[in-house]
CSV table of C-alpha atoms in Angstrom, one decimal:
chain,number,residue,atom,x,y,z
A,74,MET,CA,-29.6,2.8,-15.7
A,75,SER,CA,-28.4,0.9,-19.7
A,76,ASN,CA,-29.3,-3.0,-20.0
A,77,ALA,CA,-26.1,-3.4,-22.6
A,78,ALA,CA,-24.3,-6.4,-21.2
A,79,PRO,CA,-20.7,-6.0,-19.8
A,80,SER,CA,-17.9,-5.0,-21.6
A,81,ALA,CA,-14.9,-7.0,-20.9
A,82,VAL,CA,-13.6,-4.3,-18.5
A,83,ASP,CA,-16.8,-4.8,-16.6
A,84,THR,CA,-16.1,-8.0,-15.7
A,85,LEU,CA,-13.5,-10.7,-14.2
A,86,PRO,CA,-12.6,-14.2,-15.8
A,87,GLU,CA,-15.1,-16.8,-13.5
A,88,ALA,CA,-11.8,-18.4,-12.1
A,89,LEU,CA,-10.5,-15.0,-10.6
A,90,ARG,CA,-13.8,-14.7,-8.7
A,91,PHE,CA,-12.0,-15.4,-5.3
A,92,SER,CA,-13.5,-13.3,-2.3
A,93,SER,CA,-11.7,-13.3,1.1
A,94,PRO,CA,-12.6,-14.7,4.0
A,95,ALA,CA,-12.7,-12.1,6.5
A,96,PRO,CA,-12.8,-7.5,5.0
A,97,LEU,CA,-9.3,-6.5,3.7
A,98,VAL,CA,-7.7,-3.0,3.1
A,99,ASP,CA,-5.9,-2.6,0.3
A,100,ILE,CA,-3.5,-0.1,1.2
A,101,GLY,CA,-2.0,1.1,-1.7
A,102,ALA,CA,-4.2,1.0,-4.9
A,103,ASN,CA,-3.7,4.2,-7.7
A,104,LEU,CA,-6.7,4.2,-9.0
A,105,THR,CA,-6.6,7.8,-10.3
A,106,HIS,CA,-4.5,5.4,-13.4
A,107,GLU,CA,-5.9,7.1,-16.9
A,108,SER,CA,-6.4,2.8,-17.3
A,109,PHE,CA,-9.6,2.7,-14.4
A,110,ALA,CA,-11.1,6.0,-16.3
A,111,GLN,CA,-13.8,4.0,-17.9
A,112,ASP,CA,-14.3,1.0,-15.3
A,113,LEU,CA,-14.2,2.6,-11.7
A,114,GLU,CA,-17.7,1.6,-9.8
A,115,PRO,CA,-17.4,-1.9,-12.0
A,116,THR,CA,-13.9,-1.7,-10.7
A,117,LEU,CA,-15.4,-1.4,-6.7
A,118,SER,CA,-18.2,-3.5,-7.0
A,119,ARG,CA,-16.0,-5.9,-8.1
A,120,ALA,CA,-13.1,-5.1,-4.5
A,121,ARG,CA,-16.4,-5.4,-2.5
A,122,ALA,CA,-16.9,-8.5,-3.4
A,123,ALA,CA,-13.8,-9.8,-3.1
A,124,GLY,CA,-13.8,-8.3,0.2
A,125,VAL,CA,-12.4,-5.4,0.3
A,126,ASP,CA,-14.1,-3.4,1.7
A,127,THR,CA,-11.5,-0.4,1.9
A,128,LEU,CA,-9.0,1.3,-0.1
A,129,ILE,CA,-6.4,3.7,0.3
A,130,ILE,CA,-5.8,5.5,-3.2
A,131,THR,CA,-2.2,6.8,-4.0
A,132,GLY,CA,-2.2,10.6,-4.4
A,133,THR,CA,1.8,11.0,-5.6
A,134,ASP,CA,1.4,14.9,-6.8
A,135,VAL,CA,-0.5,17.1,-6.6
A,136,GLU,CA,-2.8,16.5,-8.8
A,137,HIS,CA,-3.2,13.1,-8.5
A,138,ALA,CA,-3.8,13.2,-4.4
A,139,ARG,CA,-6.5,16.0,-5.4
A,140,GLN,CA,-7.9,13.6,-7.3
A,141,ALA,CA,-7.8,10.6,-4.2
A,142,LEU,CA,-9.4,12.9,-2.3
A,143,ALA,CA,-12.4,13.5,-4.6
A,144,LEU,CA,-12.5,9.5,-5.2
A,145,SER,CA,-12.9,9.4,-1.4
A,146,HIS,CA,-16.0,12.2,-0.5
A,147,ARG,CA,-17.2,10.2,-3.6
A,148,TYR,CA,-17.3,6.1,-2.9
A,149,PRO,CA,-17.8,5.3,1.0
A,150,GLY,CA,-14.4,3.1,2.0
A,151,LEU,CA,-12.3,4.6,-0.3
A,152,TYR,CA,-9.7,7.6,1.5
A,153,ALA,CA,-6.2,9.3,0.2
A,154,THR,CA,-3.0,10.0,0.3
A,155,ALA,CA,-1.4,12.7,-1.1
A,156,GLY,CA,2.4,13.3,-1.4
A,157,VAL,CA,5.1,13.4,-4.1
A,158,HIS,CA,6.7,11.0,-5.2
A,159,PRO,CA,10.5,9.8,-5.9
A,160,HIS,CA,10.9,10.6,-9.5
A,161,ASP,CA,8.6,14.1,-9.5
A,162,ALA,CA,11.0,15.3,-6.2
A,163,SER,CA,12.7,17.6,-8.9
A,164,GLU,CA,9.0,19.6,-9.0
A,165,TRP,CA,9.4,20.4,-4.7
A,166,THR,CA,7.7,24.0,-4.1
A,167,PRO,CA,6.4,26.4,-1.9
A,168,GLU,CA,3.8,26.3,-3.3
A,169,VAL,CA,3.7,22.1,-3.7
A,170,GLN,CA,3.7,22.2,-0.1
A,171,ALA,CA,1.0,24.8,0.6
A,172,ALA,CA,-1.4,22.9,-1.9
A,173,MET,CA,0.0,20.0,0.0
A,174,ALA,CA,-0.4,21.2,3.6
A,175,GLU,CA,-3.9,22.6,2.6
A,176,LEU,CA,-4.3,19.0,1.6
A,177,TYR,CA,-3.5,18.0,5.3
A,178,ARG,CA,-7.1,19.3,6.3
A,179,ASP,CA,-9.5,16.8,5.2
A,180,PRO,CA,-9.5,14.5,7.4
A,181,LEU,CA,-10.3,11.4,4.0
A,182,VAL,CA,-6.2,12.6,3.6
A,183,VAL,CA,-4.9,9.4,6.5
A,184,ALA,CA,-1.1,9.7,5.1
A,185,VAL,CA,1.5,12.1,3.8
A,186,GLY,CA,2.5,9.9,0.2
A,187,GLU,CA,3.5,8.7,-1.9
A,188,CYS,CA,7.2,10.1,-1.0
A,189,GLY,CA,10.7,8.6,-0.3
A,190,LEU,CA,13.9,7.5,-1.9
A,191,ASP,CA,14.1,6.0,-5.6
A,192,PHE,CA,18.2,5.6,-5.9
A,193,HIS,CA,17.3,3.0,-8.7
A,194,ARG,CA,16.4,5.0,-11.9
A,195,ASN,CA,16.8,8.2,-9.5
A,196,PHE,CA,14.5,10.6,-12.3
A,197,SER,CA,15.0,13.3,-9.6
A,198,THR,CA,18.7,13.3,-8.3
A,199,PRO,CA,19.4,12.2,-4.7
A,200,GLN,CA,19.8,15.5,-3.8
A,201,GLN,CA,15.9,16.5,-5.0
A,202,GLN,CA,14.8,13.8,-3.0
A,203,GLU,CA,16.5,14.1,-0.1
A,204,ARG,CA,14.9,17.5,0.5
A,205,ALA,CA,11.6,16.5,-1.0
A,206,PHE,CA,11.5,13.6,1.5
A,207,GLU,CA,12.6,16.0,4.8
A,208,ALA,CA,10.0,18.5,3.6
A,209,GLN,CA,7.6,15.8,2.8
A,210,LEU,CA,8.7,14.5,6.6
A,211,ALA,CA,8.2,17.4,7.7
A,212,LEU,CA,4.5,18.0,6.5
A,213,ALA,CA,3.9,14.2,8.5
A,214,ALA,CA,5.0,15.9,12.0
A,215,ASP,CA,3.6,19.1,11.6
A,216,ASN,CA,0.1,16.8,10.6
A,217,GLY,CA,0.5,14.1,13.0
A,218,LEU,CA,0.1,12.1,10.4
A,219,PRO,CA,2.0,8.2,9.2
A,220,LEU,CA,4.2,7.9,6.8
A,221,PHE,CA,3.3,5.9,3.4
A,222,VAL,CA,6.8,5.6,1.8
A,223,HIS,CA,8.4,4.0,-1.4
A,224,GLU,CA,11.9,3.0,-1.2
A,225,ARG,CA,14.2,1.4,-4.1
A,226,ASP,CA,18.0,0.8,-4.3
A,227,ALA,CA,17.9,3.5,-1.0
A,228,GLY,CA,17.7,1.4,1.8
A,229,GLU,CA,20.8,2.1,3.8
A,230,ARG,CA,19.5,6.0,3.8
A,231,MET,CA,16.6,6.0,3.8
A,232,SER,CA,17.0,4.1,7.6
A,233,SER,CA,19.5,6.8,8.6
A,234,ILE,CA,17.1,9.9,7.1
A,235,LEU,CA,13.4,8.3,9.1
A,236,ARG,CA,16.0,6.6,12.2
A,237,SER,CA,16.6,11.2,12.4
A,238,TRP,CA,12.9,11.8,12.4
A,239,ARG,CA,10.9,8.5,14.0
A,240,ASP,CA,9.9,10.5,17.5
A,241,ASP,CA,8.8,12.9,15.4
A,242,ILE,CA,6.2,10.4,13.0
A,243,ARG,CA,3.8,8.7,14.4
A,244,HIS,CA,3.6,6.0,11.9
A,245,ALA,CA,5.4,4.9,9.4
A,246,VAL,CA,4.7,2.1,6.2
A,247,VAL,CA,8.1,1.1,3.8
A,248,HIS,CA,5.0,0.4,0.8
A,249,CYS,CA,6.0,-2.3,-1.7
A,250,PHE,CA,8.7,-3.5,0.2
A,251,THR,CA,11.3,-5.8,-2.1
A,252,ALA,CA,14.3,-5.6,0.0
A,253,ASP,CA,17.1,-7.6,1.4
A,254,ARG,CA,16.7,-9.3,4.7
A,255,GLU,CA,19.4,-6.8,5.9
A,256,THR,CA,17.0,-3.7,4.8
A,257,LEU,CA,13.7,-5.4,6.2
A,258,HIS,CA,14.9,-5.6,9.8
A,259,ARG,CA,16.5,-1.6,9.2
A,260,TYR,CA,13.0,-1.0,9.2
A,261,LEU,CA,11.7,-3.4,12.3
A,262,ASP,CA,14.3,-1.8,13.9
A,263,LEU,CA,12.5,1.4,14.0
A,264,ASP,CA,9.5,0.1,14.1
A,265,LEU,CA,8.4,1.0,11.0
A,266,HIS,CA,5.7,-1.1,8.8
A,267,ILE,CA,5.7,-2.9,5.9
A,268,GLY,CA,2.9,-3.5,2.6
A,269,LEU,CA,3.7,-6.2,0.4
A,270,THR,CA,2.4,-7.2,-2.5
A,271,GLY,CA,2.0,-9.1,-6.1
A,272,TRP,CA,5.5,-9.0,-5.6
A,273,ILE,CA,6.1,-12.1,-4.1
A,274,CYS,CA,4.3,-13.7,-6.5
A,275,ASP,CA,6.5,-13.0,-9.0
A,276,GLU,CA,8.9,-17.1,-9.4
A,277,ARG,CA,11.0,-14.6,-11.6
A,278,ARG,CA,12.3,-11.3,-8.5
A,279,GLY,CA,10.2,-12.0,-5.2
A,280,HIS,CA,11.6,-15.2,-4.6
A,281,HIS,CA,13.7,-13.7,-2.1
A,282,LEU,CA,10.3,-12.2,0.3
A,283,ARG,CA,9.0,-15.7,0.6
A,284,GLU,CA,12.4,-16.2,2.9
A,285,LEU,CA,11.2,-12.6,4.6
A,286,VAL,CA,7.2,-12.7,5.1
A,287,ALA,CA,7.2,-15.1,8.5
A,288,ASP,CA,9.8,-12.4,9.8
A,289,ILE,CA,7.7,-9.2,9.7
A,290,PRO,CA,5.1,-9.1,13.0
A,291,SER,CA,1.1,-9.1,12.2
A,292,HIS,CA,1.1,-6.0,13.9
A,293,ARG,CA,3.7,-4.6,11.7
A,294,LEU,CA,2.1,-6.2,8.2
A,295,MET,CA,-0.4,-4.4,5.6
A,296,VAL,CA,-1.1,-5.9,2.2
A,297,GLU,CA,-1.3,-4.0,-1.8
A,298,THR,CA,-2.0,-4.3,-4.9
A,299,ASP,CA,0.0,-1.1,-6.4
A,300,CYS,CA,-2.9,-1.3,-8.7
A,301,PRO,CA,-2.8,-1.0,-12.0
A,302,TYR,CA,0.9,-2.3,-11.9
A,303,LEU,CA,2.5,-5.7,-10.3
A,304,LEU,CA,-0.5,-8.5,-11.5
A,305,PRO,CA,0.1,-11.2,-9.5
A,306,ARG,CA,1.8,-13.8,-11.5
A,307,ASN,CA,0.0,-17.1,-9.6
A,308,LEU,CA,-3.7,-16.4,-10.6
A,309,PRO,CA,-4.9,-19.4,-12.6
A,310,ALA,CA,-6.3,-17.3,-15.5
A,311,LYS,CA,-4.8,-14.9,-17.8
A,312,LEU,CA,-6.6,-11.3,-17.4
A,313,LYS,CA,-6.8,-9.1,-20.6
A,314,GLY,CA,-5.4,-5.5,-20.6
A,315,ARG,CA,-2.7,-7.8,-17.5
A,316,ARG,CA,-4.4,-4.5,-15.1
A,317,HIS,CA,-4.6,-5.2,-11.9
A,318,GLU,CA,-7.4,-4.6,-9.3
A,319,PRO,CA,-8.0,-4.6,-6.0
A,320,ALA,CA,-10.5,-7.7,-7.1
A,321,LEU,CA,-7.4,-9.3,-6.3
A,322,LEU,CA,-6.2,-8.6,-3.2
A,323,PRO,CA,-7.4,-11.8,-1.9
A,324,TRP,CA,-4.8,-13.9,-4.3
A,325,ILE,CA,-1.9,-11.8,-2.9
A,326,VAL,CA,-3.3,-12.6,0.5
A,327,ARG,CA,-3.2,-16.6,-0.4
A,328,GLU,CA,0.7,-16.4,-1.4
A,329,ILE,CA,1.2,-14.2,1.6
A,330,ALA,CA,0.0,-16.4,3.9
A,331,HIS,CA,1.0,-19.6,3.4
A,332,TRP,CA,4.7,-18.1,3.3
A,333,ARG,CA,4.8,-16.8,6.4
A,334,ASN,CA,2.8,-20.4,7.5
A,335,GLU,CA,-1.2,-19.2,8.3
A,336,SER,CA,-4.3,-19.2,7.1
A,337,GLU,CA,-6.5,-16.7,5.1
A,338,ALA,CA,-8.1,-15.9,7.3
A,339,GLN,CA,-5.9,-14.7,10.2
A,340,LEU,CA,-3.3,-13.0,7.3
A,341,ALA,CA,-6.4,-11.3,6.0
A,342,ILE,CA,-8.3,-10.4,9.9
A,343,SER,CA,-4.6,-9.0,11.5
A,344,SER,CA,-3.3,-7.0,8.3
A,345,ALA,CA,-7.4,-5.6,8.1
A,346,ALA,CA,-6.6,-4.1,11.7
A,347,THR,CA,-3.6,-3.1,11.6
A,348,ALA,CA,-4.0,-1.4,8.3
A,349,ARG,CA,-7.1,0.8,10.9
A,350,ARG,CA,-5.1,2.0,13.7
A,351,PHE,CA,-2.2,3.2,11.3
A,352,PHE,CA,-4.6,5.3,9.0
A,353,ALA,CA,-6.6,6.0,12.6
A,354,LEU,CA,-10.2,4.6,9.6
A,355,GLU,CA,-13.2,4.1,11.0
A,356,THR,CA,-14.9,1.2,12.4
A,357,ASP,CA,-18.0,-0.6,13.4
A,358,LEU,CA,-18.2,-1.7,17.4
A,359,ALA,CA,-18.4,-5.9,15.5
A,360,LEU,CA,-15.4,-5.3,13.2
A,361,GLU,CA,-13.3,-4.3,16.8
A,362,THR,CA,-14.7,-7.2,18.0
A,363,ASP,CA,-12.5,-8.8,15.5
A,364,LEU,CA,-9.7,-6.8,15.7
A,365,ALA,CA,-9.1,-7.2,19.1
A,366,LEU,CA,-8.3,-11.1,18.9
A,367,ASP,CA,-5.6,-12.1,20.6
A,368,THR,CA,-1.8,-10.9,18.4
A,369,ASP,CA,-0.1,-14.5,19.3
A,370,ARG,CA,-2.7,-15.7,17.3
A,371,PHE,CA,-2.1,-14.5,13.7
A,372,ARG,CA,2.1,-14.9,14.5
A,373,PRO,CA,3.3,-17.6,12.0
A,374,GLY,CA,2.7,-21.3,13.2
A,375,GLY,CA,0.5,-19.5,16.1
A,376,GLY,CA,-2.9,-21.7,14.6
A,377,SER,CA,-6.0,-19.8,16.1
A,378,ASP,CA,-8.6,-21.1,18.6
């Protein structure tokens, strides 16, 4: 083992070293991104020190899904999703579908996605996006897996498609939710889960979310970094390179808890319980006891014993 001093990427500023009061599950971490290539193990060590002990690694195409799965086999506490992002929907082929079906055989692949609709950028046409999304909905139904969904500027169409598939899909989470109240309640009416990111920490564009988060039932709410993207703007110190990472998830939880009028511990426990149920993750008996607490305790304003 090297005795060399840690590099800048191996550490966080002291002001950012903040540990969650209860274990967290980061449901969306893009750890196959090239920015983590040189310091993945220190990144995971920092996450664990911050109380983020379980991470769902996002697979957005065949290559990255395979990489996510390889990481999951290498590091305990990591799991993978496998899907084709709507930006790449034009590349959906029978060969891609077969490759995805093979990935779903592995028990460490815990969701189909990231898949969905993005009518904001339309890197693939809406028709191509819908075709790839419907194919992945079918795969989720056939394999009994939940969906990890991306949606931007496509809430009405997304709701319509999911409504027609809702009886066939075990669970679905709209990750990195950023839309309006009407769209949120469409999703909640479909019994969908909601993933919140550091977008809520951005006073320029996430301000509207602060008025919505209390509407999300605790058993439908999960938290995520979507790292290396969406670095929170509520951090008390600047981060060199501005790369987001899982160790910063407690700062997002703090912001969400504030606007939900609940404690950070309540949100940490309830969001982790929800994530473990959603992804059917294994857990130990002691944690199961914590997660079995009355859901009313975690509702906004509900307080704790």
